[in-house]
CSV table of C-alpha atoms and ligand atoms in Angstrom, one decimal:
chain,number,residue,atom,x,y,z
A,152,UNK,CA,-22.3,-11.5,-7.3
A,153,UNK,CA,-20.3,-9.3,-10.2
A,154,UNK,CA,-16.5,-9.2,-10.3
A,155,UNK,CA,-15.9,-12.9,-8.1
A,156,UNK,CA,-12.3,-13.1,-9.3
A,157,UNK,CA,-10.9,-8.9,-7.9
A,158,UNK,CA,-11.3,-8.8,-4.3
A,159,UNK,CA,-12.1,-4.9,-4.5
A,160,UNK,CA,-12.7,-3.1,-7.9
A,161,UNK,CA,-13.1,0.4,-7.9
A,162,UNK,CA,-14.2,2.2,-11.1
A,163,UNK,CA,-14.1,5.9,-11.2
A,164,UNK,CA,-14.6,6.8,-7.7
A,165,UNK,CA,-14.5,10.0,-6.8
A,166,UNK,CA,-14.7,11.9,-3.7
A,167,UNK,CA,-14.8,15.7,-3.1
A,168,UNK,CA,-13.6,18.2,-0.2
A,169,UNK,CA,-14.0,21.9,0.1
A,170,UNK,CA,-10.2,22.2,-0.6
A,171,UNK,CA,-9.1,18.7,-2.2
A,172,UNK,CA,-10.5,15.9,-4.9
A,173,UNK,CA,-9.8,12.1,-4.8
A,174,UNK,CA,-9.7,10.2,-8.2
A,175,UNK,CA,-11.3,9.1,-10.1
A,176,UNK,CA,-9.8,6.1,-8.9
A,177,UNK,CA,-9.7,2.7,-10.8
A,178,UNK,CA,-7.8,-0.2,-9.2
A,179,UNK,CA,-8.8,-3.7,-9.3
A,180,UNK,CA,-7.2,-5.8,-5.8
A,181,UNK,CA,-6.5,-9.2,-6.5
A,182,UNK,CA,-5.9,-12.3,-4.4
A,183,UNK,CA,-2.3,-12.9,-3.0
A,184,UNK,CA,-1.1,-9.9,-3.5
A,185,UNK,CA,-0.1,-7.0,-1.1
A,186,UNK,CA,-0.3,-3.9,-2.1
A,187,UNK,CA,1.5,-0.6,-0.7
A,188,UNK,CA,-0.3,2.5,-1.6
A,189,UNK,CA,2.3,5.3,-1.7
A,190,UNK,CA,1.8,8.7,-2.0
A,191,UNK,CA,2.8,12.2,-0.5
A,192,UNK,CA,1.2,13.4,2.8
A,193,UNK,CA,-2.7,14.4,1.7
A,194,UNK,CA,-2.5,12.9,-1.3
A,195,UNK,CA,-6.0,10.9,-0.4
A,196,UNK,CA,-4.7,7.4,1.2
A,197,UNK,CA,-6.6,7.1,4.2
A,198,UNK,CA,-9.3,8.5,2.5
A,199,UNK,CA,-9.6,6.0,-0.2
A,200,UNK,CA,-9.0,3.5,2.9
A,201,UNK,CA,-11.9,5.1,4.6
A,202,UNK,CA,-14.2,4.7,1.5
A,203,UNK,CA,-13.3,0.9,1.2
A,204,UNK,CA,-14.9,0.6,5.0
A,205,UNK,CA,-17.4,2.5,4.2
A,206,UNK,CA,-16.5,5.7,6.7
A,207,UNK,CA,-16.5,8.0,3.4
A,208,UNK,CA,-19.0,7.7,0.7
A,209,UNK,CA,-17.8,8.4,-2.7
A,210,UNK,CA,-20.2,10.4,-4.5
A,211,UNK,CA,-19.3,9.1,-8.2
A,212,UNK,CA,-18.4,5.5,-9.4
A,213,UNK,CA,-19.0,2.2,-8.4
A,214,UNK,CA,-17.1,0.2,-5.7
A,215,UNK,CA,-17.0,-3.6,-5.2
A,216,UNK,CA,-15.8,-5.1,-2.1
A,217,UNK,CA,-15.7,-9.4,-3.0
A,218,UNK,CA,-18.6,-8.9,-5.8
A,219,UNK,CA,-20.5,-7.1,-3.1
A,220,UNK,CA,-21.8,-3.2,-2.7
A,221,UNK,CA,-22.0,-1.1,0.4
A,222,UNK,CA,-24.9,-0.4,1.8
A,223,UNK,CA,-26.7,-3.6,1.7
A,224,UNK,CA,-24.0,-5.6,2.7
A,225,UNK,CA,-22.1,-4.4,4.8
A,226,UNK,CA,-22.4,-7.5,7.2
A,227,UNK,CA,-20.8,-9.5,4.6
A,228,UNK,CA,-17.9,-7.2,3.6
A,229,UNK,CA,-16.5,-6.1,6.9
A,230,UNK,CA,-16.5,-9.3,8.2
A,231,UNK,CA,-14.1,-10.5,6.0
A,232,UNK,CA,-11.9,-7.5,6.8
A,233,UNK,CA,-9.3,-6.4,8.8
A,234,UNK,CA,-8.7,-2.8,9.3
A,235,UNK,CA,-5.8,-0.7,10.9
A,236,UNK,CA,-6.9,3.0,10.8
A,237,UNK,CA,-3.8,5.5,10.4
A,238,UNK,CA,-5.4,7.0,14.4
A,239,UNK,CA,-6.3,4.1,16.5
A,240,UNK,CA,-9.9,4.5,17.4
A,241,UNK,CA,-11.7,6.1,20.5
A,242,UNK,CA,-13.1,3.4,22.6
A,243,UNK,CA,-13.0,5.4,25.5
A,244,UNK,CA,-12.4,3.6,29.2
A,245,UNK,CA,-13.6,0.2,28.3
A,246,UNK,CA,-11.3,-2.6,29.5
A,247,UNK,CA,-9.5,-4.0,26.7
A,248,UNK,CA,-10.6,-7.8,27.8
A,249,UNK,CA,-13.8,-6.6,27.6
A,250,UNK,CA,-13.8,-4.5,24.1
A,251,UNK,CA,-12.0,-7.6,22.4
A,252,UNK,CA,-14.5,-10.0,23.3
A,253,UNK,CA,-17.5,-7.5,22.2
A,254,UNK,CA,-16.1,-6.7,18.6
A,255,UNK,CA,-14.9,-10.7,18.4
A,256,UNK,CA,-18.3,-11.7,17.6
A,257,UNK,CA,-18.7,-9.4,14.3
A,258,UNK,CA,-16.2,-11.7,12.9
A,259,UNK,CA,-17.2,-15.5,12.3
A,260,UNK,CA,-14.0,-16.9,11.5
A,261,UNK,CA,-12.8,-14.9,14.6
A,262,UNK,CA,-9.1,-17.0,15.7
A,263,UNK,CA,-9.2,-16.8,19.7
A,264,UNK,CA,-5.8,-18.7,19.4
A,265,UNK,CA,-4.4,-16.5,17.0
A,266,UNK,CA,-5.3,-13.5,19.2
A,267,UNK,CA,-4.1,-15.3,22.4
A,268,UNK,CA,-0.8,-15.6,20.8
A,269,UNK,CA,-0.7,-12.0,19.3
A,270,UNK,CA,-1.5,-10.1,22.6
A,271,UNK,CA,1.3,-12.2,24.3
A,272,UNK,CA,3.8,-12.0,22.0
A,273,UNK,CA,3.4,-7.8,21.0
A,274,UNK,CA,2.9,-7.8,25.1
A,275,UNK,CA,-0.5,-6.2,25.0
A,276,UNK,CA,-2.0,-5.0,28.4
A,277,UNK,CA,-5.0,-6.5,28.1
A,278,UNK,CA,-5.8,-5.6,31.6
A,279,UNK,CA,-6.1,-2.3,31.2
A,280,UNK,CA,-8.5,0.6,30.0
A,281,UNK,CA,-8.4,1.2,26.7
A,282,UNK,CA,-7.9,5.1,26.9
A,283,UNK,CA,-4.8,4.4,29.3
A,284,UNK,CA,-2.8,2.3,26.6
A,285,UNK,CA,-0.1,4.2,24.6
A,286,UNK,CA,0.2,5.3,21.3
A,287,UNK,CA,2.2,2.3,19.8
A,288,UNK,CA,-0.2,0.0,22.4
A,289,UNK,CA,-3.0,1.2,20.7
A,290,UNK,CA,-1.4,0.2,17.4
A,291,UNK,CA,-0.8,-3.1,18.0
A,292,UNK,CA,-4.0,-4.4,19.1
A,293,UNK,CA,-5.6,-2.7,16.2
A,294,UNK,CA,-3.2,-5.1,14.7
A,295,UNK,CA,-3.8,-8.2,16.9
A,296,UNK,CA,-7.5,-7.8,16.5
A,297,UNK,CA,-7.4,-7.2,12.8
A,298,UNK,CA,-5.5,-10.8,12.1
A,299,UNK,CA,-7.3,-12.3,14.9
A,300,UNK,CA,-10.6,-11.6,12.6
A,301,UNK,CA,-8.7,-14.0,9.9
A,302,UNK,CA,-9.8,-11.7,7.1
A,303,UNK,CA,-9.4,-12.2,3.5
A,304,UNK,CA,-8.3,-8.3,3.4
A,305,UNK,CA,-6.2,-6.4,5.3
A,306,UNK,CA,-6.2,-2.9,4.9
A,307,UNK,CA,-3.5,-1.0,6.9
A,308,UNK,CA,-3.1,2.5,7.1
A,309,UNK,CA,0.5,3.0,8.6
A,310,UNK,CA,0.5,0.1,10.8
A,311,UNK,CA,4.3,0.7,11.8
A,312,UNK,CA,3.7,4.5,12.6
A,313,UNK,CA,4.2,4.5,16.6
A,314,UNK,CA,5.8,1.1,16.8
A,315,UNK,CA,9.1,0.5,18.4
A,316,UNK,CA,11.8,-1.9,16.4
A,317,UNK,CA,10.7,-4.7,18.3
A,318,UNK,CA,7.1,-3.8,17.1
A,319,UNK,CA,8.1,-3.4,13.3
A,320,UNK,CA,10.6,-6.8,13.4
A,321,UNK,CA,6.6,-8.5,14.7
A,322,UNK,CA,5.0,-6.6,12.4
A,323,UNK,CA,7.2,-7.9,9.3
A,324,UNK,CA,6.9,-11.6,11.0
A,325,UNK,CA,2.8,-11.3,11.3
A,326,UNK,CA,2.8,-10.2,8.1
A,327,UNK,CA,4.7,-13.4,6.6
A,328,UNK,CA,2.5,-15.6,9.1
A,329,UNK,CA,-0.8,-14.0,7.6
A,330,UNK,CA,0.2,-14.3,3.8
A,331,UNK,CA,1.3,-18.2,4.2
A,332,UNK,CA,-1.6,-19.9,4.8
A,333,UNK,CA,-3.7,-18.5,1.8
A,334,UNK,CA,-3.5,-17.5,-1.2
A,335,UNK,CA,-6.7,-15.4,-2.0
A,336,UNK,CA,-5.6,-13.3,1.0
A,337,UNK,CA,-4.3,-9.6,0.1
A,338,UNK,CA,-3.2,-6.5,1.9
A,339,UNK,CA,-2.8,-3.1,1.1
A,340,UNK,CA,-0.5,-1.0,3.2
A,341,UNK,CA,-0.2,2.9,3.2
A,342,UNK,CA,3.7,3.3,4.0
A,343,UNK,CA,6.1,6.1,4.1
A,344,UNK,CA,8.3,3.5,5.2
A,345,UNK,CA,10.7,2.6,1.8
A,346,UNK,CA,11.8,-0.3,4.0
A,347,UNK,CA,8.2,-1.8,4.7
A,348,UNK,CA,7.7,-1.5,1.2
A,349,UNK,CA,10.6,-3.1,0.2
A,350,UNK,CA,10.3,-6.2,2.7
A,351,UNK,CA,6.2,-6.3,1.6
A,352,UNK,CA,4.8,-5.6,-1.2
A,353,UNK,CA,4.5,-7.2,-4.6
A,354,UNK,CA,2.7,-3.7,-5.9
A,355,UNK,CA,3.8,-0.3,-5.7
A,356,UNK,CA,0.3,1.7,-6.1
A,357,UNK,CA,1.2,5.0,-6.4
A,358,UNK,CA,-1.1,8.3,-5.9
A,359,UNK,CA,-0.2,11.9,-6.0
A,360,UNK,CA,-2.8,15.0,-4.9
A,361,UNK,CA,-5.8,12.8,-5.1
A,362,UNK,CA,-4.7,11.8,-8.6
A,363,UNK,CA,-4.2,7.8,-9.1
A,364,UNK,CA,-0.7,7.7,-11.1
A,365,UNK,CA,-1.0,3.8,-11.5
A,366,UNK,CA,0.2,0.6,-10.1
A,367,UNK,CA,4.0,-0.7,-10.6
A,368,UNK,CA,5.2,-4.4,-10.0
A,369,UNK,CA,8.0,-4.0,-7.6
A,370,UNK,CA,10.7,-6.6,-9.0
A,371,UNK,CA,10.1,-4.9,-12.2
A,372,UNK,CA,10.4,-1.5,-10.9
A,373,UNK,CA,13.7,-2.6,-9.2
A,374,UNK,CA,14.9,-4.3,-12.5
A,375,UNK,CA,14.2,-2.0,-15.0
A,376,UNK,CA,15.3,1.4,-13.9
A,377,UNK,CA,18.9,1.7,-13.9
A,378,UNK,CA,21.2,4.7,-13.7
A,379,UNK,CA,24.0,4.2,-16.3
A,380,UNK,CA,27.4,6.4,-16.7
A,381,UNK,CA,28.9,7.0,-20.3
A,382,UNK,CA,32.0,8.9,-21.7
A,383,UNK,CA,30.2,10.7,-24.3
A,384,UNK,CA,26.9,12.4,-24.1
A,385,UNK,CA,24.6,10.7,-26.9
A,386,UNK,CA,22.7,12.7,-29.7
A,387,UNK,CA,19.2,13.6,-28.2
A,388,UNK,CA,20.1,11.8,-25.2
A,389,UNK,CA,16.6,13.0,-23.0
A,390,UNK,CA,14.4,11.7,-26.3
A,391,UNK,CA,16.0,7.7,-25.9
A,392,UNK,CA,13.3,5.1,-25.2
A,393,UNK,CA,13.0,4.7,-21.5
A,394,UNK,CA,15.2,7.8,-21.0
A,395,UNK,CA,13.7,10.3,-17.6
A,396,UNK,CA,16.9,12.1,-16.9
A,397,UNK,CA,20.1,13.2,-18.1
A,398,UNK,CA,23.0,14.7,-16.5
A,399,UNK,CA,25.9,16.0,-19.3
A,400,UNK,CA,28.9,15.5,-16.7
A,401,UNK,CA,30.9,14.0,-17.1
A,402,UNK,CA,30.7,11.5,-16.9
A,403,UNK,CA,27.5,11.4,-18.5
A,404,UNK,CA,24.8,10.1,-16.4
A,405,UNK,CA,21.2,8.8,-17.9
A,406,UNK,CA,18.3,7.5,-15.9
A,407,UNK,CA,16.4,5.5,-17.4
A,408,UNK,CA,12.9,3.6,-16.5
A,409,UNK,CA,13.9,0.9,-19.0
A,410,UNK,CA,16.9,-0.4,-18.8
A,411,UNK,CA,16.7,-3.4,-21.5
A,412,UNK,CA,15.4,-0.9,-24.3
A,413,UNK,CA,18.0,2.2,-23.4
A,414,UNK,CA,20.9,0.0,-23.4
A,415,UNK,CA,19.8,-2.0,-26.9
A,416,UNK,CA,19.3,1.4,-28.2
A,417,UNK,CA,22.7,3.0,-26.9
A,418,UNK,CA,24.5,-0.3,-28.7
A,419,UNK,CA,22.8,0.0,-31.2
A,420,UNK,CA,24.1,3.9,-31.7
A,421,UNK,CA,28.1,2.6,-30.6
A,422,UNK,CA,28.1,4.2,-27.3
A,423,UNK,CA,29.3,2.6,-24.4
A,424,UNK,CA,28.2,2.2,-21.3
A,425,UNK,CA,30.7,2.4,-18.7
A,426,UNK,CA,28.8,1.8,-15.5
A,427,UNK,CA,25.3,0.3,-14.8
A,428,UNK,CA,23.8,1.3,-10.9
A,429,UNK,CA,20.5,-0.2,-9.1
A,430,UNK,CA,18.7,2.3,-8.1
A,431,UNK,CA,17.3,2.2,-4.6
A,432,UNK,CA,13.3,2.0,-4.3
A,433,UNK,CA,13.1,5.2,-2.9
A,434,UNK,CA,15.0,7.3,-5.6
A,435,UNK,CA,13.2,5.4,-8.3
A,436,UNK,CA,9.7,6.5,-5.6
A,437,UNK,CA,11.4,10.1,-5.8
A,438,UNK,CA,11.9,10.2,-9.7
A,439,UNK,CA,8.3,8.7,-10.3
A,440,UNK,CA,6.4,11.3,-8.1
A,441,UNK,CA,9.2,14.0,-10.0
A,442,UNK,CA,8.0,12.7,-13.7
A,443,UNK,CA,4.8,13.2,-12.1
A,444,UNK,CA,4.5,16.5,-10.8
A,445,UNK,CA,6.3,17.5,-14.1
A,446,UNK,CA,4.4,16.3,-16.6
A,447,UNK,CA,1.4,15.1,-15.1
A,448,UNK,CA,-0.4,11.4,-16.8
A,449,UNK,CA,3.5,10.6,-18.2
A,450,UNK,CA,3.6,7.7,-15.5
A,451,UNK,CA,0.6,6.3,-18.0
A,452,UNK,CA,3.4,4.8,-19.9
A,453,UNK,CA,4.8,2.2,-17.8
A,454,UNK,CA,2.0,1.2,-15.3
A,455,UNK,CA,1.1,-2.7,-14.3
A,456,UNK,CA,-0.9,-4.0,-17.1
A,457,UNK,CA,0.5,-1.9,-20.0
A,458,UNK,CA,3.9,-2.9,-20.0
A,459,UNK,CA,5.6,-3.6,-22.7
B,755,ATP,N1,-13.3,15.1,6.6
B,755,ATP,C1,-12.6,15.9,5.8
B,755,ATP,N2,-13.0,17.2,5.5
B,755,ATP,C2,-12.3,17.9,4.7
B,755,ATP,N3,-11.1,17.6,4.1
B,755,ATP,C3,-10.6,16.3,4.4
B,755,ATP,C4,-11.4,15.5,5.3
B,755,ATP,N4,-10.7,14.3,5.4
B,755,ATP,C5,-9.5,14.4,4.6
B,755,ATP,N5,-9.5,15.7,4.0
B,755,ATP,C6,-8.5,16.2,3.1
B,755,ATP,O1,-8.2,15.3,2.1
B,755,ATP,C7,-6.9,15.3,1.8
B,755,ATP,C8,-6.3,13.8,1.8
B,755,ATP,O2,-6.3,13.4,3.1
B,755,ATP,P1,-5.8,11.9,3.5
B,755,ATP,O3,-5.8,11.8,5.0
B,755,ATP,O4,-6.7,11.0,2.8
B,755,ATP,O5,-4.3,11.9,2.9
B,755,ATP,P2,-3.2,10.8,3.2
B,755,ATP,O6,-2.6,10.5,1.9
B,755,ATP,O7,-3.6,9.7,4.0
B,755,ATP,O8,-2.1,11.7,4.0
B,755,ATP,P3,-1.0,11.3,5.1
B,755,ATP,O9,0.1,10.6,4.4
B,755,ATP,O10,-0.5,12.6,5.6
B,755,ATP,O11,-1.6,10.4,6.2
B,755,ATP,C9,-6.2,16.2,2.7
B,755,ATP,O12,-5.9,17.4,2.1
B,755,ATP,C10,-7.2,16.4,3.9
B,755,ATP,O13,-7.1,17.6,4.5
């Protein structure tokens, strides 16, 4: 086995369609975490979902899914899986009972319990055909199956998409249920939902026309960009450490993506700072994808592991 402590690492995967190009793509996924992968429509989400279950094949780099490699085993990845796919999957007029207990026995550590509980309390027809349950029905038993299979990984590709309220307030509560127990378990959550993300994740990984802008610790996201209001404009205001955006006003309004060092600096200089605002996650979202489609690799400066 090579990487034991990441449970995926994916080192400059690449994957190429007539009119669009994903990566190359290096992310490590490590234990406890969850992860929401955020990114534009078509910017390559499901895609790189669909390459970590093996339903694409990238055609350069290396993936590892816990120290193992697709093809040869396969068995031993998927098992430890659990996989909500952005379109529920065509299984046709099979009777729900029926497809559950088929694709029950892929998974050894398969909770009947756990599923018992699930289809009651997201009130899942179980009597039913499968072609005949709805949209959001659909949804939710890809759900209940995925946590019944008690994976280490959950990979879910807009699991809220098509769920009611009463579906979403489960879906938070399942999620909190599934991340208790265990600590080497992770998820990763494609989300257009700012309030999923907020609620969820512990790390913002963000991804933009194929192209793998990096991977943001939420709580330090929320903490360090700030949008702060002065009476004077400062000399070279856009150049200031940590500085994205200025507005002359007045008042004067600065963005900045590092709040302790823009406000040290701006003390430092004798200008005062007459208001300091949180941002919300999405407008900081908004800015990061802006910097982004600006000035494309400047998001290199403040991702996970090179903070300073
Ligand atoms: N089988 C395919 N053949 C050709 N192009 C494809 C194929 N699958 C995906 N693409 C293209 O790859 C790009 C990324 O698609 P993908 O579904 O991964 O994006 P996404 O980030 O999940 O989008 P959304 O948020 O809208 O669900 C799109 O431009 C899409 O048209």
């Amino acid at each position: 086995m090579t990487h034991p402590d990441q449970l995926v690492t994916m080192k400059s995967l690449c994957k190429t369609y007539p009119a669009f190009r994903l990566g190359p793509i290096d992310w490590d996924i490590e234990p406890g975490l969850v992860y929401a992968l955020v990114g534009p429509n078509g910017s390559g989400k499901s895609t790189l979902f669909r390459m970590m279950m093996q339903l694409v094949q990238p055609e350069e780099g290396t993936l590892h899914l816990f120290g193992r490699r697709y093809p040869e085993e396969e068995v031993a990845i998927k098992e430890r899986i659990g996989y909500v796919p952005e379109e529920s999957l065509d299984h046709g007029k099979v009777n729900v009972t029926h497809l559950v207990s088929f694709i029950s026995q892929w998974y050894p550590r398969w909770n009947q319990e756990t599923y018992k509980r699930l289809i009651r309390e997201l009130e899942i027809p179980v009597q039913s055909k499968y072609h005949q349950l709805s949209k959001g029905e659909k949804k939710r038993l890809s759900l209940a199956m995925a946590l019944s299979a008690e994976p280490q990984l959950l990979l879910l590709d807009e699991p809220t998409d098509g769920l009611d309220f009463f579906g979403q307030r489960a879906f938070s509560q399942e999620m909190d249920r599934f991340l208790q127990p265990d600590e080497n378990r992770s998820v990763v959550l494609a989300t257009h939902r700012a309030e999923d993300i907020r609620k969820l994740a512990d790390v913002l990984v963000l991804i933009h026309k194929g192209r793998y802008i990096g991977s943001y610790e939420k709580d330090q996201l929320t903490e360090e960009w700030k949008e702060l209001w002065l009476d004077a404009l400062p000399a070279q205001a856009a150049s200031l450490p940590g500085v994205v955006r200025v507005e002359a006003g007045p008042p004067v309004r600065l963005i900045t993506r590092s709040f302790t060092k823009t406000r040290s600096i701006l003390s430092q200089q004798g200008y005062i700072v007459t208001q300091t605002l949180a941002m919300e996650l999405s407008e900081i979202l908004q800015e990061l994808f802006l910097l982004e489609q600006e000035s494309p690799a400047s998001n290199h400066t403040d991702p996970i592991h090179n903070q300073s």
